[in-house]
GROMACS .gro file of C-alpha atoms in nm:
model
  119
    1MET     CA    1  10.272   9.202  11.478
    2ALA     CA    2  10.109   9.370  11.142
    3THR     CA    3   9.882   9.258  10.903
    4ILE     CA    4  10.014   9.350  10.542
    5LEU     CA    5   9.879   9.317  10.203
    6VAL     CA    6  10.182   9.247   9.932
    7VAL     CA    7  10.185   9.388   9.619
    8ASP     CA    8  10.393   9.337   9.325
    9ASP     CA    9  10.386   9.200   8.971
   10ALA     CA   10  10.644   8.972   9.016
   11LYS     CA   11  10.509   8.594   9.207
   12PHE     CA   12  10.909   8.584   9.324
   13MET     CA   13  10.900   8.917   9.459
   14ARG     CA   14  10.590   8.872   9.617
   15LEU     CA   15  10.685   8.535   9.782
   16THR     CA   16  11.048   8.650   9.896
   17LEU     CA   17  10.917   8.989  10.065
   18GLY     CA   18  10.612   8.758  10.227
   19ASN     CA   19  10.857   8.465  10.375
   20MET     CA   20  11.029   8.781  10.536
   21LEU     CA   21  10.742   8.947  10.633
   22SER     CA   22  10.635   8.636  10.808
   23SER     CA   23  10.978   8.535  10.972
   24SER     CA   24  10.944   8.860  11.142
   25GLY     CA   25  10.590   8.787  11.289
   26HIS     CA   26  10.363   8.962  11.080
   27VAL     CA   27  10.081   8.816  10.918
   28VAL     CA   28  10.030   8.858  10.555
   29VAL     CA   29   9.649   8.868  10.447
   30GLY     CA   30   9.687   8.908  10.089
   31GLU     CA   31   9.852   8.948   9.766
   32ALA     CA   32   9.797   9.153   9.480
   33GLU     CA   33   9.947   9.153   9.091
   34ASN     CA   34   9.813   9.538   9.018
   35GLY     CA   35   9.691   9.813   9.125
   36HIS     CA   36   9.364   9.735   9.063
   37ILE     CA   37   9.350   9.407   9.274
   38ALA     CA   38   9.545   9.610   9.521
   39VAL     CA   39   9.288   9.833   9.550
   40GLU     CA   40   8.971   9.587   9.597
   41LYS     CA   41   9.234   9.401   9.851
   42TYR     CA   42   9.243   9.671  10.057
   43ARG     CA   43   8.900   9.702  10.070
   44GLU     CA   44   8.814   9.341  10.118
   45LEU     CA   45   9.117   9.317  10.402
   46HIS     CA   46   9.180   9.671  10.580
   47PRO     CA   47   9.550   9.556  10.637
   48ASP     CA   48   9.770   9.743  10.889
   49LEU     CA   49  10.001   9.823  10.601
   50VAL     CA   50  10.065   9.776  10.235
   51THR     CA   51  10.361   9.721  10.054
   52MET     CA   52  10.307   9.845   9.713
   53ASP     CA   53  10.531   9.781   9.382
   54ILE     CA   54  10.596  10.129   9.177
   55THR     CA   55  10.570   9.924   8.841
   56MET     CA   56  10.315   9.711   8.755
   57PRO     CA   57  10.071   9.645   8.468
   58ASP     CA   58   9.722   9.761   8.441
   59MET     CA   59   9.748  10.012   8.742
   60ASN     CA   60  10.102  10.137   8.876
   61GLY     CA   61  10.189  10.155   9.237
   62ILE     CA   62  10.117  10.541   9.222
   63GLU     CA   63   9.793  10.559   9.114
   64ALA     CA   64   9.678  10.251   9.339
   65VAL     CA   65   9.830  10.458   9.629
   66LYS     CA   66   9.621  10.751   9.488
   67ARG     CA   67   9.321  10.547   9.464
   68ILE     CA   68   9.338  10.405   9.846
   69LEU     CA   69   9.396  10.692   9.997
   70ILE     CA   70   9.115  10.870   9.862
   71GLU     CA   71   8.872  10.598  10.025
   72PHE     CA   72   9.085  10.535  10.340
   73PRO     CA   73   9.313  10.861  10.386
   74GLN     CA   74   9.480  10.662  10.692
   75ALA     CA   75   9.592  10.373  10.517
   76LYS     CA   76   9.974  10.329  10.549
   77ILE     CA   77  10.172  10.229  10.257
   78ILE     CA   78  10.541  10.164  10.224
   79MET     CA   79  10.633  10.149   9.833
   80CYS     CA   80  10.896   9.909   9.696
   81SER     CA   81  11.148  10.056   9.400
   82ALA     CA   82  11.416   9.878   9.221
   83MET     CA   83  11.759  10.094   9.227
   84GLY     CA   84  11.777  10.403   9.073
   85GLN     CA   85  11.378  10.476   9.060
   86GLN     CA   86  11.443  10.785   9.306
   87LYS     CA   87  11.226  11.047   9.109
   88VAL     CA   88  10.917  10.787   9.110
   89VAL     CA   89  10.943  10.708   9.438
   90VAL     CA   90  10.949  11.113   9.553
   91GLU     CA   91  10.636  11.084   9.330
   92ALA     CA   92  10.504  10.808   9.533
   93ILE     CA   93  10.552  11.034   9.876
   94GLU     CA   94  10.405  11.283   9.741
   95ALA     CA   95  10.116  11.089   9.644
   96GLY     CA   96  10.075  11.002   9.994
   97ALA     CA   97  10.326  10.690  10.047
   98LYS     CA   98  10.464  10.650  10.424
   99ASP     CA   99  10.821  10.561  10.319
  100PHE     CA  100  11.004  10.357  10.045
  101ILE     CA  101  11.234   9.986  10.035
  102VAL     CA  102  11.446   9.928   9.762
  103LYS     CA  103  11.499   9.619   9.588
  104PRO     CA  104  11.648   9.351   9.646
  105PHE     CA  105  11.500   9.336  10.002
  106ASP     CA  106  11.708   9.391  10.305
  107GLU     CA  107  11.545   9.246  10.572
  108VAL     CA  108  11.681   9.506  10.859
  109ARG     CA  109  11.523   9.790  10.589
  110VAL     CA  110  11.187   9.655  10.563
  111GLU     CA  111  11.175   9.586  10.938
  112GLU     CA  112  11.262   9.992  11.028
  113ALA     CA  113  11.023  10.104  10.739
  114ILE     CA  114  10.734   9.884  10.886
  115LYS     CA  115  10.819  10.031  11.223
  116ARG     CA  116  10.850  10.391  11.129
  117VAL     CA  117  10.515  10.337  10.958
  118LEU     CA  118  10.322  10.200  11.231
  119GLY     CA  119  10.480  10.388  11.516
   0.00000   0.00000   0.00000
């Protein structure tokens, strides 16, 4: 399965998504609580996929997507958004994210998004 970097400012959300991914056979190779750390971890780990929260302190998910894609144009990133953030999701897709999943996470939807993005 895939190696995944989980990015979310809420430890509970990283844990929840990480457990979901692990139970589906994926390997969570790293976690980050903001965009700055996400960019550093991507450079270090080169995961197959990143799940990226949008709203985070220091550097938000959209800025992190842009920075990662400048250095690694082949990066595959799925945005994670709360309900009602459609406008921001569109902005994330325009920035280069490949898909999005909505919180609270649905295991089936998460797995579908991963399969779609990784082909």
